[in-house]
PDB file of C-alpha atoms in Angstrom:
ATOM      1  CA  GLY A   1     -36.469-117.639 -10.378  1.00 38.00           C
ATOM      2  CA  GLY A   2     -39.476-117.092  -8.263  1.00 42.00           C
ATOM      3  CA  PRO A   3     -39.833-116.761  -4.532  1.00 44.00           C
ATOM      4  CA  ILE A   4     -38.606-119.479  -2.204  1.00 43.00           C
ATOM      5  CA  ARG A   5     -41.526-120.779  -0.209  1.00 49.00           C
ATOM      6  CA  ARG A   6     -40.827-121.860   3.363  1.00 48.00           C
ATOM      7  CA  GLY A   7     -40.258-125.598   3.369  1.00 43.00           C
ATOM      8  CA  ARG A   8     -42.511-126.326   0.373  1.00 52.00           C
ATOM      9  CA  GLN A   9     -39.750-127.083  -2.089  1.00 57.00           C
ATOM     10  CA  GLY A  10     -37.820-129.265   0.345  1.00 64.00           C
ATOM     11  CA  ALA A  11     -34.684-127.133  -0.023  1.00 74.00           C
ATOM     12  CA  VAL A  12     -34.579-126.564   3.744  1.00 79.00           C
ATOM     13  CA  PRO A  13     -35.992-129.156   6.190  1.00 82.00           C
ATOM     14  CA  GLU A  14     -38.858-127.950   8.409  1.00 82.00           C
ATOM     15  CA  TRP A  15     -36.984-128.946  11.594  1.00 86.00           C
ATOM     16  CA  LEU A  16     -34.089-126.676  10.631  1.00 86.00           C
ATOM     17  CA  ILE A  17     -36.382-123.714  10.091  1.00 83.00           C
ATOM     18  CA  ALA A  18     -38.280-124.343  13.352  1.00 85.00           C
ATOM     19  CA  SER A  19     -35.031-124.648  15.351  1.00 89.00           C
ATOM     20  CA  ALA A  20     -33.487-121.400  14.065  1.00 87.00           C
ATOM     21  CA  LYS A  21     -32.990-118.892  16.890  1.00 87.00           C
ATOM     22  CA  ASN A  22     -34.649-116.119  14.861  1.00 83.00           C
ATOM     23  CA  HIS A  23     -37.655-118.207  13.802  1.00 86.00           C
ATOM     24  CA  LEU A  24     -40.783-116.493  15.060  1.00 86.00           C
ATOM     25  CA  LYS A  25     -43.808-118.754  15.412  1.00 85.00           C
ATOM     26  CA  GLN A  26     -45.853-115.559  15.715  1.00 87.00           C
ATOM     27  CA  CYS A  27     -45.228-114.941  11.998  1.00 85.00           C
ATOM     28  CA  GLN A  28     -46.778-118.236  10.936  1.00 83.00           C
ATOM     29  CA  GLY A  29     -50.008-117.571   9.095  1.00 86.00           C
ATOM     30  CA  MET A  30     -49.143-113.923   8.507  1.00 88.00           C
ATOM     31  CA  ASP A  31     -49.563-112.526   5.035  1.00 89.00           C
ATOM     32  CA  PRO A  32     -47.136-109.643   4.430  1.00 87.00           C
ATOM     33  CA  PRO A  33     -48.130-106.884   1.987  1.00 84.00           C
ATOM     34  CA  LYS A  34     -48.162-108.212  -1.577  1.00 87.00           C
ATOM     35  CA  GLY A  35     -46.958-111.574  -0.211  1.00 86.00           C
ATOM     36  CA  ILE A  36     -43.323-110.448  -0.069  1.00 87.00           C
ATOM     37  CA  TRP A  37     -41.332-111.403   3.038  1.00 83.00           C
ATOM     38  CA  CYS A  38     -37.926-110.392   1.753  1.00 86.00           C
ATOM     39  CA  HIS A  39     -37.570-107.579  -0.751  1.00 87.00           C
ATOM     40  CA  ILE A  40     -33.793-107.519  -1.131  1.00 88.00           C
ATOM     41  CA  THR A  41     -31.019-109.898  -0.210  1.00 87.00           C
ATOM     42  CA  GLY A  42     -27.302-109.943  -0.868  1.00 86.00           C
ATOM     43  CA  THR A  43     -25.850-113.424  -1.080  1.00 87.00           C
ATOM     44  CA  ASP A  44     -22.128-113.816  -1.731  1.00 87.00           C
ATOM     45  CA  LEU A  45     -21.365-116.939  -3.759  1.00 89.00           C
ATOM     46  CA  VAL A  46     -17.964-118.500  -4.380  1.00 92.00           C
ATOM     47  CA  ARG A  47     -16.945-121.335  -6.690  1.00 92.00           C
ATOM     48  CA  ASP A  48     -14.554-123.815  -5.100  1.00 94.00           C
ATOM     49  CA  GLY A  49     -11.699-125.431  -6.994  1.00 94.00           C
ATOM     50  CA  ASP A  50     -13.919-128.461  -7.650  1.00 94.00           C
ATOM     51  CA  GLY A  51     -16.477-126.263  -9.380  1.00 92.00           C
ATOM     52  CA  GLN A  52     -19.017-126.448  -6.543  1.00 93.00           C
ATOM     53  CA  ILE A  53     -20.745-123.162  -5.662  1.00 93.00           C
ATOM     54  CA  TYR A  54     -21.008-122.288  -1.966  1.00 92.00           C
ATOM     55  CA  VAL A  55     -22.765-119.512  -0.051  1.00 90.00           C
ATOM     56  CA  LEU A  56     -20.004-117.487   1.555  1.00 89.00           C
ATOM     57  CA  GLU A  57     -22.244-114.959   3.245  1.00 87.00           C
ATOM     58  CA  ASP A  58     -25.927-114.085   3.299  1.00 84.00           C
ATOM     59  CA  ASN A  59     -26.858-110.471   3.993  1.00 83.00           C
ATOM     60  CA  LEU A  60     -30.624-110.669   4.257  1.00 80.00           C
ATOM     61  CA  ARG A  61     -31.009-107.988   6.910  1.00 70.00           C
ATOM     62  CA  CYS A  62     -29.130-105.173   5.194  1.00 75.00           C
ATOM     63  CA  PRO A  63     -27.302-106.191   2.034  1.00 79.00           C
ATOM     64  CA  SER A  64     -24.492-103.981   0.868  1.00 84.00           C
ATOM     65  CA  GLY A  65     -21.801-104.002  -1.768  1.00 88.00           C
ATOM     66  CA  VAL A  66     -23.782-103.913  -4.994  1.00 90.00           C
ATOM     67  CA  SER A  67     -22.521-100.412  -5.795  1.00 92.00           C
ATOM     68  CA  TYR A  68     -18.975-101.790  -5.894  1.00 91.00           C
ATOM     69  CA  VAL A  69     -20.096-104.580  -8.234  1.00 91.00           C
ATOM     70  CA  LEU A  70     -21.655-102.007 -10.574  1.00 94.00           C
ATOM     71  CA  GLU A  71     -18.670 -99.669 -10.516  1.00 94.00           C
ATOM     72  CA  ASN A  72     -16.128-102.487 -10.867  1.00 95.00           C
ATOM     73  CA  ARG A  73     -17.984-103.969 -13.844  1.00 94.00           C
ATOM     74  CA  GLU A  74     -18.064-100.584 -15.586  1.00 95.00           C
ATOM     75  CA  ILE A  75     -14.332-100.078 -15.032  1.00 96.00           C
ATOM     76  CA  MET A  76     -13.517-103.625 -16.193  1.00 95.00           C
ATOM     77  CA  LYS A  77     -15.579-103.186 -19.375  1.00 93.00           C
ATOM     78  CA  ARG A  78     -13.718 -99.974 -20.196  1.00 95.00           C
ATOM     79  CA  THR A  79     -10.246-101.098 -19.164  1.00 97.00           C
ATOM     80  CA  PHE A  80     -10.224-104.767 -20.188  1.00 95.00           C
ATOM     81  CA  PRO A  81     -13.066-105.268 -22.688  1.00 92.00           C
ATOM     82  CA  GLN A  82     -11.331-108.352 -24.088  1.00 94.00           C
ATOM     83  CA  SER A  83     -11.805-110.153 -20.756  1.00 90.00           C
ATOM     84  CA  PHE A  84     -15.527-110.390 -21.586  1.00 90.00           C
ATOM     85  CA  ASP A  85     -14.983-111.928 -25.037  1.00 91.00           C
ATOM     86  CA  GLY A  86     -16.151-115.508 -25.401  1.00 89.00           C
ATOM     87  CA  PHE A  87     -17.829-115.632 -21.988  1.00 89.00           C
ATOM     88  CA  SER A  88     -21.507-115.611 -21.149  1.00 88.00           C
ATOM     89  CA  ILE A  89     -21.446-112.845 -18.544  1.00 90.00           C
ATOM     90  CA  LEU A  90     -24.789-111.507 -17.432  1.00 89.00           C
ATOM     91  CA  PRO A  91     -25.207-107.725 -17.293  1.00 91.00           C
ATOM     92  CA  VAL A  92     -25.486-105.953 -13.932  1.00 93.00           C
ATOM     93  CA  GLU A  93     -25.973-102.351 -15.019  1.00 94.00           C
ATOM     94  CA  ASN A  94     -29.767-102.650 -14.830  1.00 96.00           C
ATOM     95  CA  TYR A  95     -29.672-103.310 -11.055  1.00 95.00           C
ATOM     96  CA  PRO A  96     -30.694 -99.748 -10.050  1.00 96.00           C
ATOM     97  CA  ASP A  97     -33.651 -99.908 -12.469  1.00 97.00           C
ATOM     98  CA  LYS A  98     -34.728-103.294 -11.072  1.00 95.00           C
ATOM     99  CA  LEU A  99     -34.317-102.039  -7.501  1.00 95.00           C
ATOM    100  CA  LEU A 100     -36.473 -98.987  -8.220  1.00 97.00           C
ATOM    101  CA  GLU A 101     -39.036-101.187  -9.975  1.00 96.00           C
ATOM    102  CA  MET A 102     -39.286-103.384  -6.869  1.00 94.00           C
ATOM    103  CA  LEU A 103     -39.473-100.400  -4.524  1.00 95.00           C
ATOM    104  CA  THR A 104     -42.253 -98.751  -6.531  1.00 96.00           C
ATOM    105  CA  HIS A 105     -44.079-102.097  -6.714  1.00 94.00           C
ATOM    106  CA  ILE A 106     -44.406-102.240  -2.921  1.00 93.00           C
ATOM    107  CA  ALA A 107     -45.893 -98.740  -2.656  1.00 94.00           C
ATOM    108  CA  PRO A 108     -49.343 -98.497  -1.095  1.00 92.00           C
ATOM    109  CA  GLU A 109     -52.247 -99.479  -3.332  1.00 91.00           C
ATOM    110  CA  GLY A 110     -53.678 -96.652  -5.416  1.00 94.00           C
ATOM    111  CA  VAL A 111     -50.436 -94.641  -5.622  1.00 95.00           C
ATOM    112  CA  ASP A 112     -49.584 -94.178  -9.300  1.00 93.00           C
ATOM    113  CA  ASP A 113     -46.265 -92.341  -8.935  1.00 95.00           C
ATOM    114  CA  PRO A 114     -44.814 -93.280  -5.540  1.00 97.00           C
ATOM    115  CA  ASN A 115     -42.180 -91.152  -3.884  1.00 98.00           C
ATOM    116  CA  VAL A 116     -39.265 -93.456  -3.006  1.00 98.00           C
ATOM    117  CA  VAL A 117     -36.387 -92.378  -0.756  1.00 98.00           C
ATOM    118  CA  VAL A 118     -33.204 -94.040   0.511  1.00 98.00           C
ATOM    119  CA  LEU A 119     -32.680 -93.610   4.260  1.00 97.00           C
ATOM    120  CA  THR A 120     -29.032 -93.419   5.360  1.00 97.00           C
ATOM    121  CA  PRO A 121     -27.522 -92.898   8.825  1.00 97.00           C
ATOM    122  CA  GLY A 122     -25.325 -90.230   7.223  1.00 97.00           C
ATOM    123  CA  VAL A 123     -21.917 -89.487   5.757  1.00 97.00           C
ATOM    124  CA  TYR A 124     -20.010 -91.226   8.559  1.00 97.00           C
ATOM    125  CA  ASN A 125     -21.606 -94.614   7.848  1.00 94.00           C
ATOM    126  CA  SER A 126     -19.237 -97.118   6.210  1.00 93.00           C
ATOM    127  CA  ALA A 127     -21.774 -97.816   3.435  1.00 93.00           C
ATOM    128  CA  TYR A 128     -22.626 -94.164   2.744  1.00 96.00           C
ATOM    129  CA  PHE A 129     -21.055 -94.311  -0.733  1.00 95.00           C
ATOM    130  CA  GLU A 130     -23.475 -97.077  -1.638  1.00 95.00           C
ATOM    131  CA  HIS A 131     -26.472 -95.246  -0.185  1.00 96.00           C
ATOM    132  CA  ALA A 132     -25.645 -92.106  -2.188  1.00 97.00           C
ATOM    133  CA  PHE A 133     -24.774 -94.107  -5.310  1.00 96.00           C
ATOM    134  CA  LEU A 134     -28.024 -96.097  -5.318  1.00 96.00           C
ATOM    135  CA  ALA A 135     -30.166 -93.020  -4.647  1.00 98.00           C
ATOM    136  CA  GLN A 136     -28.424 -91.164  -7.482  1.00 97.00           C
ATOM    137  CA  GLN A 137     -28.692 -94.107  -9.899  1.00 96.00           C
ATOM    138  CA  MET A 138     -32.404 -94.547  -9.131  1.00 98.00           C
ATOM    139  CA  GLY A 139     -33.074 -90.807  -9.283  1.00 98.00           C
ATOM    140  CA  VAL A 140     -34.544 -90.657  -5.773  1.00 98.00           C
ATOM    141  CA  GLU A 141     -33.826 -88.575  -2.680  1.00 98.00           C
ATOM    142  CA  LEU A 142     -31.186 -89.631  -0.155  1.00 98.00           C
ATOM    143  CA  VAL A 143     -32.460 -88.740   3.321  1.00 98.00           C
ATOM    144  CA  GLU A 144     -31.372 -88.942   6.939  1.00 98.00           C
ATOM    145  CA  GLY A 145     -33.706 -89.376   9.889  1.00 97.00           C
ATOM    146  CA  GLN A 146     -33.701 -85.635  10.578  1.00 97.00           C
ATOM    147  CA  ASP A 147     -35.109 -85.048   7.067  1.00 98.00           C
ATOM    148  CA  LEU A 148     -38.258 -87.028   7.879  1.00 98.00           C
ATOM    149  CA  PHE A 149     -41.259 -86.587  10.122  1.00 98.00           C
ATOM    150  CA  VAL A 150     -44.530 -88.418  10.734  1.00 98.00           C
ATOM    151  CA  GLN A 151     -47.898 -86.712  10.781  1.00 97.00           C
ATOM    152  CA  ASN A 152     -51.220 -88.607  11.004  1.00 97.00           C
ATOM    153  CA  ASP A 153     -49.457 -91.972  10.471  1.00 95.00           C
ATOM    154  CA  THR A 154     -47.882 -90.687   7.242  1.00 97.00           C
ATOM    155  CA  VAL A 155     -44.162 -90.140   6.584  1.00 98.00           C
ATOM    156  CA  TYR A 156     -43.065 -86.856   5.034  1.00 98.00           C
ATOM    157  CA  MET A 157     -39.689 -85.451   4.101  1.00 98.00           C
ATOM    158  CA  ARG A 158     -38.737 -81.869   4.670  1.00 98.00           C
ATOM    159  CA  MET A 159     -38.138 -80.059   1.391  1.00 97.00           C
ATOM    160  CA  THR A 160     -37.359 -76.400   0.698  1.00 96.00           C
ATOM    161  CA  HIS A 161     -40.786 -76.029  -0.944  1.00 96.00           C
ATOM    162  CA  GLY A 162     -42.535 -77.728   2.005  1.00 97.00           C
ATOM    163  CA  PRO A 163     -43.332 -81.249   3.166  1.00 98.00           C
ATOM    164  CA  GLU A 164     -43.444 -84.034   0.593  1.00 97.00           C
ATOM    165  CA  ARG A 165     -45.090 -87.393   1.243  1.00 98.00           C
ATOM    166  CA  VAL A 166     -42.893 -90.507   1.255  1.00 98.00           C
ATOM    167  CA  HIS A 167     -44.567 -93.666  -0.019  1.00 97.00           C
ATOM    168  CA  VAL A 168     -41.597 -96.059   0.105  1.00 96.00           C
ATOM    169  CA  LEU A 169     -38.605 -95.789   2.392  1.00 96.00           C
ATOM    170  CA  TYR A 170     -35.584 -97.961   1.502  1.00 95.00           C
ATOM    171  CA  ARG A 171     -34.015 -98.229   4.941  1.00 93.00           C
ATOM    172  CA  ARG A 172     -30.210 -98.651   4.853  1.00 91.00           C
ATOM    173  CA  VAL A 173     -29.474 -98.410   8.575  1.00 86.00           C
TER     174      VAL A 173
END
């Protein structure tokens, strides 16, 4: 693992990066908080008949679908446990824990127990199941825009007991 550094490893030629329509020269030299440019990505891989692995789709902006992976794996393990025998299949059930770990890691400095929330457009969004599932699995609040407000450059969520500060907002819109 480890982060992919822009052009340093030679995986992607500099000219290709510079010619991309979404490449922003203004971002060169910037240092994002904690050095992280991309917190979450969803890359769909497929193995061709010749055994070669290809990138089918890259969902860097707003990855979705992991909830279906988690649910499908759980059902497969219960229904067809023998299909896992003799294969080196990596576990996926720790994804919500890893996601929460990453989200708490990017909280502002000095916050020991950050309040993380998942922001959804609402029940009519096609990925709402995933938003609700991930929030539930991580043990965090699922909020809509109307549940939040900003006061003195700080985000709060409306709660029955009064406003509660939000330190990390996982935006799924």
